[in-house]
Structure formats: C-alpha cells, structure tokens
Amino acid sequence: MNDAQEDETPATDPSAKASDQRNGTGQVPGDPPVPKRSSQNPMAIDAGHDPVNTLDEAAAAAELNRLAQAIARADTAYHGHDAPEISDAAYDALKRRNAEIENRFPALKRTDSPSDRVGAAPAEGFGKIRHARRMLSLANAFTPDEVSEFDARIRRYLGLPADQVIRYTAEPKIDGLSLSLRYEGGRLVHAATRGDGETGEDVTANARTLADIPQTLADVPEVLEIRGEVYMRHGDFQRLNARAAEAGNRTFANPRNAAAGSLRQLDPRITRSRPLSFFAYGWGALSSPLAETQMQALERLRALGFTINPLTRLCDGPQALIAHYRQIEATRADLGYDIDGVVYKVDDLTLQERLGFRSTTPRWALAHKFPAETAWTVLEGIDIQVGRTGALSPVARLRPVNVGGVLVSNATLHNEDYIAGTDSRGAPIRDGRDIRIGDRVQVYRAGDVIPKIADIDLSARPNAAAPYDFPQVCPECHSPAVREPGDSVRRCTGGLVCPAQQVERLKHFVSRAAFDIEGLGAKQIEMFFADEQLAIRQPADIFTLAERDGAGLARLKNRPGWGETSADNLFRAIKARRTIALHRFLFALGIRHVGENAAQLLARHFGTWAAVHACLTGPADAALAELTNINGIGPVMAQSLIDAFANPAERAAIDALVAHLDITDAERPQAEGSAVSGLTVVFTGTLTRMTRAEAKARAEAMGARVAGSVSAKTDLLVAGEGAGSKAAKAEALGVKVIDEDAWLALIGA
Ligand code: IVH
C-alpha cells in the first residue's frame, strides 16, 4: 500500500506543547506583565475629576470616548515609537478611570475599549508572513541502522556506485524554535516563526532584540533568508525562572517553552528582557548561491556575524556520522543548552538540489534523535477516546511521573491488541504480556512524540488486576463498535450521529493545518457544540454563526468568557477564512486517510475544487483510476474519498459548507512556463543519467504528472534503454516517444 499513513491522533494529544496553546494575545498565560512605563514626562492628559457616581450617561459616554483616544495615543507613543509621552502614573490613572466608568455603565463599554487591549498590538495577535520558501521539518532516525539506510537511500536515489562515499555535515539538533530572517540589500526586513511551514508569525520587532541576530549584513546576495533556531541557555533559563518566581509570576516548564514564550510576545520590550540566543543552520530564498557546499555556506554565515554551532563537523559516510553522534551525545549534559539529536545534511549543494524534497521533508537531511527517556509509574485507569473517524483510542491514565523533565500523566495505548500484548498479525509483543489497570508500567517519550508504554513489571502486578475488557460499544453514543477484518482499530459505527465524532471533526476542521480560525480552538468548539442558540454541529454552522437568527453577535457577547471585542474578533476571523486554499479545504474535511500530505497531492493534481468534485461525484471506477494514478495516493485512500462523497449525509455537509466558501485554486509552483507543466509523462526502460525516482521527482517538481502506465491520456513516453511493451503501446496510441537525452534537453538539465 502506498497510501500516506495518515489518520487521526487521539483527541487529547498528551504531548501537546505548552507553547502551542494560543490564548489570543500571543502571550503565554501567566507571563510577567508588560514592563512599566517611563516616568520622565509629566502627566499630560487629565484623567477626569468628577466622581464617577455623579456622571450621567451622556457625560460618561463622552468621557469614555476621550479616555479611549488618550490611551490609544499613549499606547502608540510607548509601543509603536518607543517614546512615551506620559508617565506610568498618569497612564494608570487613565486606565483606572476608564474601568471605573465602564463598571458603572457597562452598556457604554466601547467595542474598542482600552480595557480589552494589551499594548498597541492588533487584537488578532501577530501579523502573518508567507515564507518565500517553505520551512520544512526533518525525517527522524533513532538507530544506527536507520542512519545507514538513509545513506543507502540517497545512493540508490542518485544511482551512485558502491565505492563513492557521500560527505555529510553533522551538527547538534537544537531544541528551540525555528526562525526565518529575511535580508534584502543586506538589511533585516522581517523575521517569521515557522507557523504551518507556509505562513509564519511576524516577529520582526522581537527578533531585532536578539544580540545574535545582525541587523545589517555586508556583501551578501540581494535576497538572503537565514534560517536557524532560537533557544535559551540553561543558566539564562534558571535566572529567568528565579526572577519570575520571586515576582510571583508563573515559571516556564523548560527552556524550549521559555524561548517560544519569549519570542512570541506582542510587546518586543518583553522579548528584549529575555535572554534568547540564536544558531544559524541554513537558508531559505536566495537571489544567488552562497557557496558550493553546506559547510562553506555555514562558514560564510559565520563570517557575516551569525553564530554557527561549534560542534558542526564534516563526516564521510554513515560510520563517521554515527561516531560524531556518539561524541555529541557524550557531551550533551555539559553543553549548557538543550539538544535532542544530531542533524545530518549532504554537504554537496548540487547533490542536495538533485535530491530535493518529499512533501514535508528534504531527502538530503536526517535528524538522528537521542534515545527516548523512560520512567516507571502506575497505570491508574484506561480511558477510551473517540476520534473523528470513530476510532476508539485507549489512553493510559498514569500516576504523574517525571520523564526527562516533563510531567507525564497520559500515554497512548494504541489499540486493543496492544493492550492484550499482540501485534496486528496476532504475534506476541512484550513476550505476550498484557497491560492491566493497576500495573507498574514503564513510560517513554522521545522529543515531541506522544508518551508510550514500553514495558510492564509482572512481579508488581496486584492480585486483583484483571485483563482489560475492551468496549464493544461506543462509550459516547452507544452504537456498536466494530473491527473490520485487517483493521487493528475498533470503530464506532455511529458516523455523524455520534457526538464525539462530530466534535472531533469540528476540532479538526478548525485546526492549524486546516481552517485555523483565530479564537475558535478545541475549547470553543466544545462550547458552541453544546450551545442551543449558537450551535455549531457541522462546519457550515461556523459560517452562519454571526447572522444566526439575526442576533449572533448580541448573543455571543453575553456568553460567559465573551465580550463585544472577542465576539467581533471571532466573526472577523471566520469571515477571513471564507477564502481558503484548496489543500487546506481538502484536509479540513477530515476524510479518513487523507492527511496534510495527501491533501496537498490532491490539490496539486486537480488544481480546482470543481475538478475534485467532478472526479469524486462521477463514476466510481473512473474516480478510482484517476486517484490511484496520482503518485502517493493508493487504493485505500482513493476508496475512502469515493466513499465519503457517496455518503448522502457527508455530501450534504460538504455542499452546505462549500456554499459559504471561496476555494482558491492550488498553486503549481514552477509549473508555469516549464516545458513539461501539465503533461502526463511515463518513464520506461533503464535511464542512465539519473535514477527513475529522481527523474520522476524532477518531472513532478516541474509541474508534470508522472503515471505508471501508458494510456490515451499520456502525453509523453520517455523511453530509456531496453524499453519494451510500453513503447510499443505508446506507438500504437500515437503517444509521443522520446529518449533520455531528449528528455534532459526538454527539462533543461
Ligand atoms: S535543518 C529543511 N538543522 O528541527 C529542514 N534543523 O525537526 C531544515 N532544528 O524545524 C532544518 N536544529 O527547527 C536543521 N541544526 C539544525 C537544527 C534544526 C534544530 C529544528 C528546526 C526544524 C526541526 C525539524
């Protein structure tokens, strides 16, 4: 099966990072407050003298208006221009007076009330920046064998002879958050977090406060994007936490959270007060090449004033990589900052270019992670969560235990076989020992992955512990829960009548890689799901919320936890998402097996929603043939898509949703203007100048579709040496046939 292995994750991801929890202000909850204002300038604005209880409505409204203007002006001077106009005391007096009047006349509270704002930043939080080149992640390896396989994969892909050794760079993988810095004409013009890889948050003002980040660079390409990791050193982290604890503020759980919370501040003054560091490790868009090798490029960045990790080395072949990994691992505890592995990159940039990318990771790099951390604790219970596709996921409730610096109280138990001690084929795992409530269990976690149970201690099993009885009905809707033959997962058969599936699908719909609606996260979805008047039961309901019975706003602003501003902001955020990119839309539908990668592949293949719709609502056999012809989409995913569109309730929900949306066509980067864009190409025979895999990947990167067999839809057959029946079939169908040299000339290689 070549389907991307993508399905749901348990509803509560126990590994969710604290830094990912948005609270709408961009600040980590409980962060130290905004620093005090300067007290240089005398009070310039009158905070009002009449006792509040003598004001009538008209006077109060007029004064609130005056206060809003004065406070906005003071905020702009302070935050925007770094030049305060009034003293701290005067500013506080204005805010206090404003709050007193609002308390007495709640109905007069303005939609732009200064009480609802922190600083002068826009209420929506950070601006967005689209990365000129996507910020990708890295494929992971945990064992030396996987490192050798990485090297072997690269040689196979490039078709290198057995005696040719590949040279790599190896450097620590810093446990922080990635940042992209864009320099134009040698000046730093913006800085963005990774975000979803395509669009990040604009943290330019904050990045400028880091001593490790140069503001100007001499003698560099006109456009130069530097990528690297923002992190916090152990000593700095401890001092920061000690200060926060002394001031009675919340402390950070670990240096990574502290770094993320400090960079993602709406007020750059807070970032400036935080001890952040930056290692540069790569680049994004460039108007001209930096060097010929990765190492030379890093040396060049060092000469420009960036800090390059001092443990970066050149290694010839996988054995040298593993040796350097061992050295770094041995010094890990003394480095003074957190690392979670070693990153390997092919040194020769021409080879990097030829290797290119899979959908979210480069083929030329690998993260060799340190082994997982483990700890023993007691399994206190097993909860069953119902996911968006109905999967019943058992979750271990653990007596909280510290695993490598993180307090863990949940772990995944995968499925019923895993609890019973067998794999999907019925073969024993853990020597066949099952997992029972009350057992002493060994928990492990590696990096960001969800904690798991590695082992159990039979000698500590309580006498009363009984084998776990996996539920046969859905714990949420009581529909039968069944296991299809060959499926390791038991699923609720309730479909959209199951409230758990409905809620999980909605949470998925608004999630970061899907509609990503600011102010509408998992918590809010649960609130709206349970609300009678403002019910959100299916995605289309989100887009009718504002106009619901002509009173959406009036109702929402009176709900606990909401006010006029937050309600307004939510409706604005929803409206903004009426225009949505095709791949996000497809991913958001939450169709089983269709993850982010698959959604991208579908969007690139079809280009428009109309084309997707036409395929999936047309004859099923034609749809199956077209879908499985897309590289990366297999029969299981194809069938899942077809089934979803054949189900009347699903179709109705999709149609109702689409009526509110403007789905934008997929971009086909590089496709425009390429000689092969839009063509369906088939390769056959032996290619001598590159492997089949490389030829295929390059063709796709240039906008062609690569199919496995010749049909009337084929535009071009590239026949290598010894081409046989496919060439004959192409001739018979009148398909153009060219040889390898002609193909290379066509793509300009
Ligand atoms: S190279 C194309 N090098 O790891 C991918 N990444 O798991 C370029 N990271 O998002 C990444 N140290 O935030 C690279 N020396 C290093 C790194 C590193 C930390 C992070 C980075 C990336 C994540 C991928």
mmCIF file of N, CA and C in Angstrom, residues 7 106 208 375 382 449 488 504 572 586 625 669:
data_model
loop_
_atom_site.group_PDB
_atom_site.id
_atom_site.type_symbol
_atom_site.label_atom_id
_atom_site.label_comp_id
_atom_site.label_asym_id
_atom_site.label_seq_id
_atom_site.Cartn_x
_atom_site.Cartn_y
_atom_site.Cartn_z
ATOM 1 N N ASP A 7 -3.886 9.152 9.661
ATOM 2 C CA ASP A 7 -5.229 9.001 10.195
ATOM 3 C C ASP A 7 -5.302 9.943 11.373
ATOM 4 N N PRO A 106 -21.980 49.607 32.270
ATOM 5 C CA PRO A 106 -21.474 48.517 31.407
ATOM 6 C C PRO A 106 -21.967 48.635 29.969
ATOM 7 N N ARG A 208 14.624 41.520 16.320
ATOM 8 C CA ARG A 208 15.635 42.598 16.332
ATOM 9 C C ARG A 208 16.270 42.774 17.703
ATOM 10 N N ALA A 375 10.627 6.170 32.439
ATOM 11 C CA ALA A 375 10.385 6.209 33.887
ATOM 12 C C ALA A 375 9.295 5.190 34.209
ATOM 13 N N ILE A 382 -7.836 3.348 32.296
ATOM 14 C CA ILE A 382 -7.772 3.410 30.832
ATOM 15 C C ILE A 382 -9.027 4.140 30.361
ATOM 16 N N VAL A 449 7.065 13.303 20.592
ATOM 17 C CA VAL A 449 6.065 12.267 20.336
ATOM 18 C C VAL A 449 5.238 11.991 21.583
ATOM 19 N N SER A 488 -6.665 -2.823 12.756
ATOM 20 C CA SER A 488 -6.298 -3.040 14.154
ATOM 21 C C SER A 488 -7.146 -2.166 15.077
ATOM 22 N N GLU A 504 -15.054 15.975 17.252
ATOM 23 C CA GLU A 504 -13.662 15.808 16.828
ATOM 24 C C GLU A 504 -13.465 16.266 15.390
ATOM 25 N N ARG A 572 -14.858 38.261 12.670
ATOM 26 C CA ARG A 572 -13.945 38.759 11.640
ATOM 27 C C ARG A 572 -13.013 37.625 11.168
ATOM 28 N N LEU A 586 -9.404 20.590 1.604
ATOM 29 C CA LEU A 586 -9.484 19.128 1.472
ATOM 30 C C LEU A 586 -9.039 18.440 2.763
ATOM 31 N N ALA A 625 -9.563 5.047 -10.791
ATOM 32 C CA ALA A 625 -8.422 5.001 -11.715
ATOM 33 C C ALA A 625 -7.654 6.324 -11.665
ATOM 34 N N PRO A 669 3.736 25.529 -8.163
ATOM 35 C CA PRO A 669 4.997 26.241 -8.244
ATOM 36 C C PRO A 669 5.875 25.692 -9.363
#
